[in-house]
Short mmCIF file of C-alpha atoms and ligand atoms in Angstrom, two decimals:
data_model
loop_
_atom_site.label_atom_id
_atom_site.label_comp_id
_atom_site.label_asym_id
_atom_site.label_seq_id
_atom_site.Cartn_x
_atom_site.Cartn_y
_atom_site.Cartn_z
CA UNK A 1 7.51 7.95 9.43
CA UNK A 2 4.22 7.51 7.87
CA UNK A 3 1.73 4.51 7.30
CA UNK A 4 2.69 3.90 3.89
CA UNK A 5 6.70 3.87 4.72
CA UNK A 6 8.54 1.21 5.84
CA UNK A 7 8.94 0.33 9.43
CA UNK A 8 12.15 -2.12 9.87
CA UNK A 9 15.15 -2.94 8.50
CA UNK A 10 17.71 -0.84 6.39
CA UNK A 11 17.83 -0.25 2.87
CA UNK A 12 20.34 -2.70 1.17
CA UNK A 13 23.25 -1.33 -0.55
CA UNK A 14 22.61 0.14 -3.55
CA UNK A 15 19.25 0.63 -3.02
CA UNK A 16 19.27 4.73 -1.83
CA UNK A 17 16.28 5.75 -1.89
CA UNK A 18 15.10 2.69 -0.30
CA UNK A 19 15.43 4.30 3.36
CA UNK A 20 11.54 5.56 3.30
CA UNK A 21 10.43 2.09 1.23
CA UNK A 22 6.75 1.21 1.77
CA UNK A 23 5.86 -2.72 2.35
CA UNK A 24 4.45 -4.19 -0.22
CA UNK A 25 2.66 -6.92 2.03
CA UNK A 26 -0.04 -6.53 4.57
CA UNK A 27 -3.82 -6.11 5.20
CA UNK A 28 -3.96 -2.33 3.18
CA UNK A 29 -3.34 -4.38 -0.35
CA UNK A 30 -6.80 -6.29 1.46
CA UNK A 31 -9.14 -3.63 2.32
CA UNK A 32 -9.10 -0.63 0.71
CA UNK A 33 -5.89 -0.71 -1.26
CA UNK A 34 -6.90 2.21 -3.93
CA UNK A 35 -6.48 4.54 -1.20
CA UNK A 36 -3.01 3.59 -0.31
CA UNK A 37 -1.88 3.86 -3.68
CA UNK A 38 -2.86 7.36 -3.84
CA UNK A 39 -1.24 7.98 -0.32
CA UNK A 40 1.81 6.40 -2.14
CA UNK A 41 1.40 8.65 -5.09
CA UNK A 42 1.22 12.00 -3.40
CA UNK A 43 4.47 10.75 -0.90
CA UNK A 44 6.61 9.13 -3.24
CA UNK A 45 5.53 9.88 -6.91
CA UNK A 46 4.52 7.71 -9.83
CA UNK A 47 7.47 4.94 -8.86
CA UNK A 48 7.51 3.93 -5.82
CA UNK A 49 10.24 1.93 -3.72
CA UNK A 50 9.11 -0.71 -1.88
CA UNK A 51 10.24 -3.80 0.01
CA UNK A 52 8.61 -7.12 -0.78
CA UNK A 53 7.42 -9.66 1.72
CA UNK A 54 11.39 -10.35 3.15
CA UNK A 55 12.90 -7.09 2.85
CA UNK A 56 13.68 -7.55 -0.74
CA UNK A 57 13.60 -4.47 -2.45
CA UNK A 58 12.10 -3.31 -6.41
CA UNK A 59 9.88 -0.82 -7.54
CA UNK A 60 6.23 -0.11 -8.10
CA UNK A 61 5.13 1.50 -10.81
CA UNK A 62 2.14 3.34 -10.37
CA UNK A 63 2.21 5.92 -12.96
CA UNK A 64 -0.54 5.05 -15.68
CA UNK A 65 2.07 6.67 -17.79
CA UNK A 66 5.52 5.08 -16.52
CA UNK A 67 3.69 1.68 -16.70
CA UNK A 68 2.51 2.47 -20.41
CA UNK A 69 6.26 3.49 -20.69
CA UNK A 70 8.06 0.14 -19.24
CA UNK A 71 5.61 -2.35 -21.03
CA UNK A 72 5.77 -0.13 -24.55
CA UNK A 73 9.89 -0.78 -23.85
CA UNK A 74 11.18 -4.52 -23.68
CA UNK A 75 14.35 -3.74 -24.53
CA UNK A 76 14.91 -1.49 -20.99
CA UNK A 77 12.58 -3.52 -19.16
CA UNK A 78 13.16 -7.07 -19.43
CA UNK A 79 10.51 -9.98 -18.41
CA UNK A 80 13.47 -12.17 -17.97
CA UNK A 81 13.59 -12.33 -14.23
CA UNK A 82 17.58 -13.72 -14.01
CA UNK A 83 18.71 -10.16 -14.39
CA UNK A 84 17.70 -9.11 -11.05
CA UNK A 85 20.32 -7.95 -8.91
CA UNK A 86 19.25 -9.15 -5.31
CA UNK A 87 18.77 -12.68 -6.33
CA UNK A 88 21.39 -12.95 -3.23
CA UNK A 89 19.09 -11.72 -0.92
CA UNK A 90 15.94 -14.08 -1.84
CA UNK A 91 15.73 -17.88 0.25
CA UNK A 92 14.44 -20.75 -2.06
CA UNK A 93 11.37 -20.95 0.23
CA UNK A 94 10.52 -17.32 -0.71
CA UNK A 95 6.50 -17.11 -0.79
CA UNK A 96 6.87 -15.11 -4.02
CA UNK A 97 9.03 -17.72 -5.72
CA UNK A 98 6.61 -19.46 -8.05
CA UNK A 99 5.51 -16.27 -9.55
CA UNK A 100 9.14 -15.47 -10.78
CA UNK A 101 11.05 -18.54 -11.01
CA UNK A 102 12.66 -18.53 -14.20
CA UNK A 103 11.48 -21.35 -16.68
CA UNK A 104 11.49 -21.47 -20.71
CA UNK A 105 7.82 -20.29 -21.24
CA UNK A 106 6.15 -17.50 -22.85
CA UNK A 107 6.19 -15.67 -19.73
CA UNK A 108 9.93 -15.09 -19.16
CA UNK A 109 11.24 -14.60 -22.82
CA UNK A 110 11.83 -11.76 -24.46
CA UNK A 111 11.88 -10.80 -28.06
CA UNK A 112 11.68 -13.38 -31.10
CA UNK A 113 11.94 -16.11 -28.14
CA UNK A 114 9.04 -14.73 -26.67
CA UNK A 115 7.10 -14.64 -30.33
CA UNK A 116 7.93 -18.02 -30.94
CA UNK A 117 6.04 -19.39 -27.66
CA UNK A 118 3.21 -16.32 -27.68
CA UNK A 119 2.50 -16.82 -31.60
CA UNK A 120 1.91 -20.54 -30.89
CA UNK A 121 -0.52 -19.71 -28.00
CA UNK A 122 -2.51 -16.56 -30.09
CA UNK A 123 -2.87 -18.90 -32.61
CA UNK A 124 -4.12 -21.82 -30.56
CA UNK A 125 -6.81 -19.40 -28.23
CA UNK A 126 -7.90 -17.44 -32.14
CA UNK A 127 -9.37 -20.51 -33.18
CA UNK A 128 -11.78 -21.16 -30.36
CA UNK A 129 -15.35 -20.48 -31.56
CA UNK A 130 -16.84 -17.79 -29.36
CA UNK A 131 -20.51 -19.05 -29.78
CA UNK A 132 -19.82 -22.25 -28.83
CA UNK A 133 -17.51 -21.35 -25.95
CA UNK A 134 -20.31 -18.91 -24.89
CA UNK A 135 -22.76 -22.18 -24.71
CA UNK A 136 -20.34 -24.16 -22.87
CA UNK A 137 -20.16 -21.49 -20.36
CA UNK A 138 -23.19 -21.15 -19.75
CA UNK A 139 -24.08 -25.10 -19.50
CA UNK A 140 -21.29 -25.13 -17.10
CA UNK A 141 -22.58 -22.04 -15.03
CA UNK A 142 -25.92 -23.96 -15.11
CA UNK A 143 -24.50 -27.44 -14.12
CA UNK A 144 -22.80 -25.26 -10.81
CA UNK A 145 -25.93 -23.52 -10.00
CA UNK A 146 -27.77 -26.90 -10.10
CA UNK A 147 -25.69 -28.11 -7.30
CA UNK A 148 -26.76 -25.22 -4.44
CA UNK A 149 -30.05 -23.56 -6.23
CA UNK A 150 -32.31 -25.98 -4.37
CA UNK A 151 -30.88 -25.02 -0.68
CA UNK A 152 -31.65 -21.43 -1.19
CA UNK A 153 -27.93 -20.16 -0.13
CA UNK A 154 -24.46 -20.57 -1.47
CA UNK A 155 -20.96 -19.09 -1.65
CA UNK A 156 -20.79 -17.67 -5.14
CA UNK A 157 -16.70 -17.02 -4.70
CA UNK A 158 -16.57 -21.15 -3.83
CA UNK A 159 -19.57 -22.51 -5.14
CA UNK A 160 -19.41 -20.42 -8.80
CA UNK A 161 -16.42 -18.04 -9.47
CA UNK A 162 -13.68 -20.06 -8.79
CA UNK A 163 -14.81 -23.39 -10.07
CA UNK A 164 -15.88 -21.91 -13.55
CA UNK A 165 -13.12 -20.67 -15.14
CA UNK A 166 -11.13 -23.71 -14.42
CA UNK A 167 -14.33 -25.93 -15.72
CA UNK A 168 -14.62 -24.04 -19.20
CA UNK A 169 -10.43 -24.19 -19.27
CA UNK A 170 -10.94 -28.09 -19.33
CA UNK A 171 -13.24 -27.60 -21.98
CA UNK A 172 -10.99 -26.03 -24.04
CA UNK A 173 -8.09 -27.90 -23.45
CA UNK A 174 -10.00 -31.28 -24.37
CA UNK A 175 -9.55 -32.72 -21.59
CA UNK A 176 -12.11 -35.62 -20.87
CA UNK A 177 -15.05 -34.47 -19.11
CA UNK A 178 -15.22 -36.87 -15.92
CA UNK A 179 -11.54 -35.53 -15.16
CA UNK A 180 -12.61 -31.99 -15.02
CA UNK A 181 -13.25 -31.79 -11.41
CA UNK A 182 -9.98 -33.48 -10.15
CA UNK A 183 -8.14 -30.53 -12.59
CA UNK A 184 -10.62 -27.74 -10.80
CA UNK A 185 -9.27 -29.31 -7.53
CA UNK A 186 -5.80 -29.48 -8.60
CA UNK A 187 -5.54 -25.99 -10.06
CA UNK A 188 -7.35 -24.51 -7.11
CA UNK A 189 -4.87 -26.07 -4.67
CA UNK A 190 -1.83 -25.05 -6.68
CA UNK A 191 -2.75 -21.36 -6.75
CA UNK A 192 -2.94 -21.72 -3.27
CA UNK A 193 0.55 -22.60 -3.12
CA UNK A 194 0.64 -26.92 -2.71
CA UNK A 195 3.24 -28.43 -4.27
CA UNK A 196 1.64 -31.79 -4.29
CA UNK A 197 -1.07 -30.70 -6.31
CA UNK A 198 1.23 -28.68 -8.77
CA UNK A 199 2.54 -31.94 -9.31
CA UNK A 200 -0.63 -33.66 -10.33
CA UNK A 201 -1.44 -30.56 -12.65
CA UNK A 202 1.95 -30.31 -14.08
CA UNK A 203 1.53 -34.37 -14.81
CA UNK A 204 -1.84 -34.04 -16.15
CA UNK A 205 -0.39 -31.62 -18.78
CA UNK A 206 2.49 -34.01 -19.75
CA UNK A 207 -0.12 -36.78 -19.93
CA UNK A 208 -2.53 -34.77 -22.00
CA UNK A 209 0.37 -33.33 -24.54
CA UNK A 210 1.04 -37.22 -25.51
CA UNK A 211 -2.69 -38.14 -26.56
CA UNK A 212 -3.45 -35.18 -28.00
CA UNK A 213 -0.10 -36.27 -30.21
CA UNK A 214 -1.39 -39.42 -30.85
CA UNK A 215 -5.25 -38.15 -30.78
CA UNK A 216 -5.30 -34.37 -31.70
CA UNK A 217 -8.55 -32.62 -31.46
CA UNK A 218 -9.92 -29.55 -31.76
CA UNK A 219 -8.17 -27.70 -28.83
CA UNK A 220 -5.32 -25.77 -27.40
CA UNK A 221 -2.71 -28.75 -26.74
CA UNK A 222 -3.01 -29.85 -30.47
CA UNK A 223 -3.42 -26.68 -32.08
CA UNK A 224 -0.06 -26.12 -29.90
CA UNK A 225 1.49 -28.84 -31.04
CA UNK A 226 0.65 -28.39 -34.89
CA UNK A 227 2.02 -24.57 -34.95
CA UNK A 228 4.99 -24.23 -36.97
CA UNK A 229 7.00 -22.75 -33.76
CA UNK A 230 7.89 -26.18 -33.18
CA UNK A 231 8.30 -25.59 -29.29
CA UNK A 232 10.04 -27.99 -27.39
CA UNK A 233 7.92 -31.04 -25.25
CA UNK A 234 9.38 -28.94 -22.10
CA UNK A 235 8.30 -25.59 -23.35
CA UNK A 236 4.73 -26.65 -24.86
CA UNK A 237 4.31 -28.33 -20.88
CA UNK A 238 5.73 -24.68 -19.30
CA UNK A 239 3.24 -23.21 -21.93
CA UNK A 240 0.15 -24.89 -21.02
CA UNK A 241 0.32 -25.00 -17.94
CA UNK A 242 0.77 -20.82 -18.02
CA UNK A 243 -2.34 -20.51 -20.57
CA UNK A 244 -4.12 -22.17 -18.15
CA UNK A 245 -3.56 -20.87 -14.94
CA UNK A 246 -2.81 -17.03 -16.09
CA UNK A 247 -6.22 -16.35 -16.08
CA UNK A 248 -7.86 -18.94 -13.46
CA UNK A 249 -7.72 -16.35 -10.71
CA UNK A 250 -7.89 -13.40 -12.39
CA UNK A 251 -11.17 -14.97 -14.13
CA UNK A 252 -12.42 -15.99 -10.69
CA UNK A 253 -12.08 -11.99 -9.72
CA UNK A 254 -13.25 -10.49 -12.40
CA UNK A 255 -16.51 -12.55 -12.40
CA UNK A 256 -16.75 -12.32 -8.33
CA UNK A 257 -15.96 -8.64 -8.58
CA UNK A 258 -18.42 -7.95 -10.60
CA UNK A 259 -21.21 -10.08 -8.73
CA UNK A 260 -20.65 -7.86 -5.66
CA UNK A 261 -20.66 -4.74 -7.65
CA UNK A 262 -23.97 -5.32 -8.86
CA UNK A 263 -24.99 -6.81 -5.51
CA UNK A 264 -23.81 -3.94 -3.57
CA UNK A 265 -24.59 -0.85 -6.01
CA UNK A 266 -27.43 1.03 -6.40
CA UNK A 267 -26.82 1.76 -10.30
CA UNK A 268 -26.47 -1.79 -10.71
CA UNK A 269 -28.89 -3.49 -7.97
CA UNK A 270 -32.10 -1.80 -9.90
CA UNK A 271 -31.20 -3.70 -13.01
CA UNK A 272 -30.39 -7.26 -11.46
CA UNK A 273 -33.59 -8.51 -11.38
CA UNK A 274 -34.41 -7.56 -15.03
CA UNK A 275 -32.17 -6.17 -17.11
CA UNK A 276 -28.83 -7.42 -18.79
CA UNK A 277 -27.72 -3.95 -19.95
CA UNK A 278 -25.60 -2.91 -17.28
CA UNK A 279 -23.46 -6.43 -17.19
CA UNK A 280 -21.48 -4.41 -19.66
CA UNK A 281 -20.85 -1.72 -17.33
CA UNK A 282 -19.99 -3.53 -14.61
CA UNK A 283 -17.50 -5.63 -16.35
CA UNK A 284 -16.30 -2.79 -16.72
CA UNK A 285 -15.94 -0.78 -14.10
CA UNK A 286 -14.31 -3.69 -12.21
CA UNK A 287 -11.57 -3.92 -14.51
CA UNK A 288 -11.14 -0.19 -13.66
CA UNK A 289 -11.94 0.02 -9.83
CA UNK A 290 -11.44 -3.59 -8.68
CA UNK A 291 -8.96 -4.67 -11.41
CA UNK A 292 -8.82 -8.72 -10.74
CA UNK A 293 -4.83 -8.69 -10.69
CA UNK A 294 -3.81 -5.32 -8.79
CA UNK A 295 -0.03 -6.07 -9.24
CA UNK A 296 2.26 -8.22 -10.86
CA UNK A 297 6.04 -9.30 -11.26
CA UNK A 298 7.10 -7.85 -12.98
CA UNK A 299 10.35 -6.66 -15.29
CA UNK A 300 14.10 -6.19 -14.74
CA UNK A 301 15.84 -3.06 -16.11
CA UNK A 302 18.47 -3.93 -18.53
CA UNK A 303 20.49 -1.10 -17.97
CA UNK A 304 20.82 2.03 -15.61
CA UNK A 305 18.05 4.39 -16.69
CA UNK A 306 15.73 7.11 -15.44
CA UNK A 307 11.85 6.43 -15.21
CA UNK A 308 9.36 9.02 -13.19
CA UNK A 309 12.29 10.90 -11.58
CA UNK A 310 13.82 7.86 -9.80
CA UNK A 311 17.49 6.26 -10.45
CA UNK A 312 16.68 2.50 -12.01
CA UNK A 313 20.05 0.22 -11.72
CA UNK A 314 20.83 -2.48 -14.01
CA UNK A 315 19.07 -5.80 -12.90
CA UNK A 316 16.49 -3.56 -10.39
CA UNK A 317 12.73 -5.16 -10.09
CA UNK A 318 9.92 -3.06 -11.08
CA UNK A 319 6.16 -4.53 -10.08
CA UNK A 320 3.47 -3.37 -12.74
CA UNK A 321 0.90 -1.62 -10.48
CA UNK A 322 -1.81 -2.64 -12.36
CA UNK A 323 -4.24 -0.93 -10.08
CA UNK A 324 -2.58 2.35 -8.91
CA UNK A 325 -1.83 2.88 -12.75
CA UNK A 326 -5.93 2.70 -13.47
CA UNK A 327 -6.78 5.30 -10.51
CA UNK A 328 -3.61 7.88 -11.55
CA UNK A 329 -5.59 11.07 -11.53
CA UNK A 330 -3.06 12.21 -14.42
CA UNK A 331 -5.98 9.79 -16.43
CA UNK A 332 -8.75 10.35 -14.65
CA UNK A 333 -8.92 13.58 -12.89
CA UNK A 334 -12.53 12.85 -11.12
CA UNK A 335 -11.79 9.89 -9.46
CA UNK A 336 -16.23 9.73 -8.42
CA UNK A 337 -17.24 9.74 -12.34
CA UNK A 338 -17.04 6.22 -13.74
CA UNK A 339 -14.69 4.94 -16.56
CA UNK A 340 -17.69 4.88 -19.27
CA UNK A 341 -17.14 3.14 -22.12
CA UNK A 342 -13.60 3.53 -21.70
CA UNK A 343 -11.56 0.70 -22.44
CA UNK A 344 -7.72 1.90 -21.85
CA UNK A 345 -7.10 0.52 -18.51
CA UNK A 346 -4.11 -1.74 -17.55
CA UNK A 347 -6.02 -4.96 -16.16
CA UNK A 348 -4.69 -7.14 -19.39
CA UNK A 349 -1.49 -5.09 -19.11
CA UNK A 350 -0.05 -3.64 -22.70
CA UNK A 351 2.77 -4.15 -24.84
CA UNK A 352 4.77 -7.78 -25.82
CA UNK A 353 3.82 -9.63 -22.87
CA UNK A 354 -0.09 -8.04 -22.45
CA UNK A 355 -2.74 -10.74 -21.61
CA UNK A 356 -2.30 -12.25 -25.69
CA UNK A 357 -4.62 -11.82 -28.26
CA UNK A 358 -7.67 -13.17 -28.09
CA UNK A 359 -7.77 -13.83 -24.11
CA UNK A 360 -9.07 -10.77 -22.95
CA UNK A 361 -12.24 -11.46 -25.67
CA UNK A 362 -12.39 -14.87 -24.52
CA UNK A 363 -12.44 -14.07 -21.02
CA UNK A 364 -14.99 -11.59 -21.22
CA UNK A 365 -17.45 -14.06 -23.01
CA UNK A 366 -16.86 -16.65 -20.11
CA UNK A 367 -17.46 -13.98 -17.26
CA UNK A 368 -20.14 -11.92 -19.12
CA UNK A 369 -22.13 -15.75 -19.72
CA UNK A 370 -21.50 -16.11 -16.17
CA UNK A 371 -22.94 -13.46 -14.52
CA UNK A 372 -26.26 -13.43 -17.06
CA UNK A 373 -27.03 -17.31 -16.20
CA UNK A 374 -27.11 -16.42 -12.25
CA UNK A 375 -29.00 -13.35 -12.75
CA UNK A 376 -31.20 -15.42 -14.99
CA UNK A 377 -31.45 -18.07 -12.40
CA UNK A 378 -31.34 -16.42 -9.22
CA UNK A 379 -33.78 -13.23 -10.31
CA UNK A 380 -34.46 -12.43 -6.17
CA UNK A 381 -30.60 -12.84 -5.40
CA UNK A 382 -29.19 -11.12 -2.39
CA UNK A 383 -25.94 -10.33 -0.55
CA UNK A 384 -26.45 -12.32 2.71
CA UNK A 385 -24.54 -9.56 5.45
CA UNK A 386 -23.26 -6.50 4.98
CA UNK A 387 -21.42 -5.23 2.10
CA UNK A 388 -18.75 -3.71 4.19
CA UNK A 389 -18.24 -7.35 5.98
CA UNK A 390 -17.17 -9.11 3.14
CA UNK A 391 -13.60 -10.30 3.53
CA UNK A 392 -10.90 -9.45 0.51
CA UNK A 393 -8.14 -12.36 0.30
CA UNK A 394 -5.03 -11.45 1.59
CA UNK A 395 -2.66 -10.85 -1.54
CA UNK A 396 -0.99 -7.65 -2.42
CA UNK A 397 -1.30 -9.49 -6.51
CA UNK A 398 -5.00 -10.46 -6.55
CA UNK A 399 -8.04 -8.49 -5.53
CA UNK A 400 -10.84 -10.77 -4.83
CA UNK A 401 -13.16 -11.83 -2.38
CA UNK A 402 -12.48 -14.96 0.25
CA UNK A 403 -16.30 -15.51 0.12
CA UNK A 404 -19.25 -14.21 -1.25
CA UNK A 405 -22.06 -15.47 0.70
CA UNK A 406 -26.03 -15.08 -0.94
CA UNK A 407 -29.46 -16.11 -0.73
CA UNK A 408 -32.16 -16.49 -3.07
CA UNK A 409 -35.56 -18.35 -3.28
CA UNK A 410 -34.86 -22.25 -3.26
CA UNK A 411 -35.72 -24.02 -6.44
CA UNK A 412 -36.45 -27.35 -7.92
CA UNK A 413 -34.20 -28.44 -10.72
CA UNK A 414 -35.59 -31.59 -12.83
CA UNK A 415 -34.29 -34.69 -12.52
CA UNK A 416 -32.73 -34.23 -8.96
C1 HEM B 501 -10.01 -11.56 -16.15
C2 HEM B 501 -9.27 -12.25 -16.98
C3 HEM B 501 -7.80 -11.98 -17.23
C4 HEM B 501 -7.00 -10.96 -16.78
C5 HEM B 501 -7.38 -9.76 -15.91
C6 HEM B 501 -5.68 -11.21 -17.33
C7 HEM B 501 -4.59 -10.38 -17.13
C8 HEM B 501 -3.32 -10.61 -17.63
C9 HEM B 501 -2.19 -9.73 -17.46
C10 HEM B 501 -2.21 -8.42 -16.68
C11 HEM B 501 -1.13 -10.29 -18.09
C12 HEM B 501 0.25 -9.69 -18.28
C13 HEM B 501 1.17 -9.81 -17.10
C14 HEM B 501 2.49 -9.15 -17.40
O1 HEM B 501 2.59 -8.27 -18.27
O2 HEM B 501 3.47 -9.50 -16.76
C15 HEM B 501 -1.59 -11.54 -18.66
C16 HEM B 501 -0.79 -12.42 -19.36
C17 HEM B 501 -1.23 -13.60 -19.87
N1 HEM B 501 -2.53 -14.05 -19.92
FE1 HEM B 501 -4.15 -13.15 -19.13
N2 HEM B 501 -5.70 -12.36 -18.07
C18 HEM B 501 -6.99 -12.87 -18.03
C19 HEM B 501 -7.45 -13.99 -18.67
C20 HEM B 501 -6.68 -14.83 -19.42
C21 HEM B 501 -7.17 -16.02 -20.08
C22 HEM B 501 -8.63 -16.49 -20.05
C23 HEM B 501 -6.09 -16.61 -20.68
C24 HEM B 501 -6.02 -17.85 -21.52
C25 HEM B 501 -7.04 -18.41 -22.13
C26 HEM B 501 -4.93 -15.79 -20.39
C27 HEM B 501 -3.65 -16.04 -20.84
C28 HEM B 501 -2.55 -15.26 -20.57
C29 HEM B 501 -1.17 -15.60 -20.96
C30 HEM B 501 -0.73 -16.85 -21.73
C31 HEM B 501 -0.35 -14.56 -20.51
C32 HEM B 501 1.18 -14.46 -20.68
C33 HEM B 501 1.49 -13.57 -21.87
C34 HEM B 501 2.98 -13.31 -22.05
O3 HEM B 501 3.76 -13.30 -21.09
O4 HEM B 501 3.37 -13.05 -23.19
N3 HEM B 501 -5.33 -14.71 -19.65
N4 HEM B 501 -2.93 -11.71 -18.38
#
């Protein structure tokens, strides 16, 4: 048995050619998980069985051109997670339950159910002015790098990537500025799985949904709640509290990601000082080589079918391997020479349930403003330690750093 099978248990019933499946939990997903997904590929193929965190078994899709195939195919593959057919096997406290516990939100509907909540969000996010959210980015990224600029060190996952997205979210939810932080500190513990501070978030939302009826502004809550979907008070609550948080720690990534790229790499190091044309490029290559979410849950087959020479049952789990699908050689046969200007990776996904129309542009203003106001700020910024000491958070989903510890030459900011 090899490092990338499975090392206890016995496959449930059913579940065949789960005898050799590999874990999909551990420190690999951590360090250098790219590799095992191509040790994956050339043992098992482009769809791979695996056994999530409690011997619970489904599929990962590696295949850039299986997972182009289930997301181009709702019909087969289903987002709605009550088809799965181990939901026998899986405690309430599973660690994995808040990612796939059904509610009625954009996220587990299919079809003209799904349209009717993801129509209401596209056309709340299209009407965000990307000039002005670019300014409010950056007077947010400035207002954080106030805070540590004058001590001449900081943690830029803690101290800058994290805090950001969730800052600029606030923003754009119009919520009132002074209650900003308490959200960022909500959010933040949420994600990392307290249900205490779910519950102030979750409240926060219900709370804001009723001004914004009685007050509506210019933001996503009443833009929401003037669509002609006419969503439900339950489903608008499911629905914001999704918009925000689906990109919170995938924003966090992609901007941290990208920091230590350019902190860490030649091609990019040259240019930090000076030049803003390679921000671009790392952007990026990140979304290629570090993709911010390198797996999610994921969709439920319908009905028995075939997919990369494996047997799919009715009601079997497939996880969309996000970042195994990006470094499939069948799409880029030199895995050394870059991505380019290429743009066809999977980090926003594809298909009816893709990262909507217009996050992905959205998202890339916020991170892109983010990264130029450090650089712009910090011109003598360096990685404090070793590149190859920084510590990746332990998630087999996310791939970003636990810290991302710099220094730089103090400074004096006015007024302080
Ligand atoms: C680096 C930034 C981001 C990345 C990498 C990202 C990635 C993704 C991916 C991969 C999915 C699809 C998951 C699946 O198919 O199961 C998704 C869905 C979604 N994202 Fe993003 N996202 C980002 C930023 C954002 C932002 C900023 C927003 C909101 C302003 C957002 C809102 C959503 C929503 C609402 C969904 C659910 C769509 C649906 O199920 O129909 N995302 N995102």
């Amino acid at each position: 048995m090899t490092d990338t099978q499975r090392t206890a248990g016995s496959p449930p019933p059913g579940y065949p050619d789960h005898h050799d499946a590999v874990p999909l939990y551990g420190p690999r997903y951590q360090t250098r998980p790219v590799e095992l997904y191509r040790e994956m590929r050339l043992e098992h193929g482009p769809v791979v069985p695996v056994m999530l965190e409690g011997d619970i078994p489904a599929w990962l899709v590696i295949g850039y051109r299986q997972l182009h195939q289930v997301l181009s195919d709702p019909k087969l593959f289903s987002r709605d997670c009550r088809r799965w057919n181990v939901w026998d096997r899986v405690p309430p406290d599973w660690p994995l339950m808040a990612f796939i516990a059904y509610q009625p939100s954009v996220l587990f509907t299919d079809g003209a159910e799904h349209e009717r909540h993801a129509s209401a969000i596209r056309g709340a996010l299209s009407e965000i002015d990307q000039f002005e959210l670019r300014f409010q980015c950056e007077r947010i990224a400035d207002g954080l790098i106030d805070a540590f600029v004058g001590s001449g060190e900081a943690d830029l996952m803690t101290q800058f990537a994290q805090p950001l997205p969730v800052l600029v979210a606030a923003w754009m939810f119009g919520l009132p500025e002074e209650e900003a932080p308490d959200l960022a500190h909500d959010v933040v513990e949420a994600m990392n799985g307290s249900v205490e501070a779910y519950g102030r978030f979750a409240a926060t939302m219900m709370r804001l949904l009723q001004t914004k009826r009685e007050n509506p502004g210019p933001d996503i809550p009443s833009r929401m709640l003037a669509h002609p979907s006419n969503l439900t008070d339950e489903e608008l609550t499911h629905d914001l509290i999704i918009t925000l948080t689906a990109g919170q720690d995938a924003m966090a990534n992609w901007i941290g990601n990208t920091l230590r790229l350019m902190l860490t790499d030649d091609r990019f190091a040259l240019t930090l000082a000076g030049g803003r044309r390679s921000v671009g490029q790392a952007l990026n290559e990140v979304l290629w080589e570090d993709t911010p979410g390198q797996n999610s849950l994921g969709r439920w087959a319908t009905r028995d079918t075939e997919l990369g020479g494996r047997y799919i049952r009715a009601g079997d789990g497939l996880v969309l391997g996000l970042a195994g699908a990006n470094s499939d050689p069948a799409i880029r046969p030199d895995p050394h020479a870059g991505p380019g200007g290429n743009h066809a990776h999977m980090a926003f996904a594809h298909g009816e349930h893709r990262c909507p129309h217009p996050a992905p542009e959205l998202a890339e203003v916020m991170a892109q403003a983010a990264v130029e106001v450090l650089m712009d700020r910090l011109p003598d910024v360096i990685l404090e330690g070793r590149p190859e000491d920084l510590v990746w958070r332990p998630s087999m989903q996310m791939r970003g750093l636990m810290a991302l510890p710099v220094s730089f030459t103090p400074a004096h900011v006015a007024g302080r």
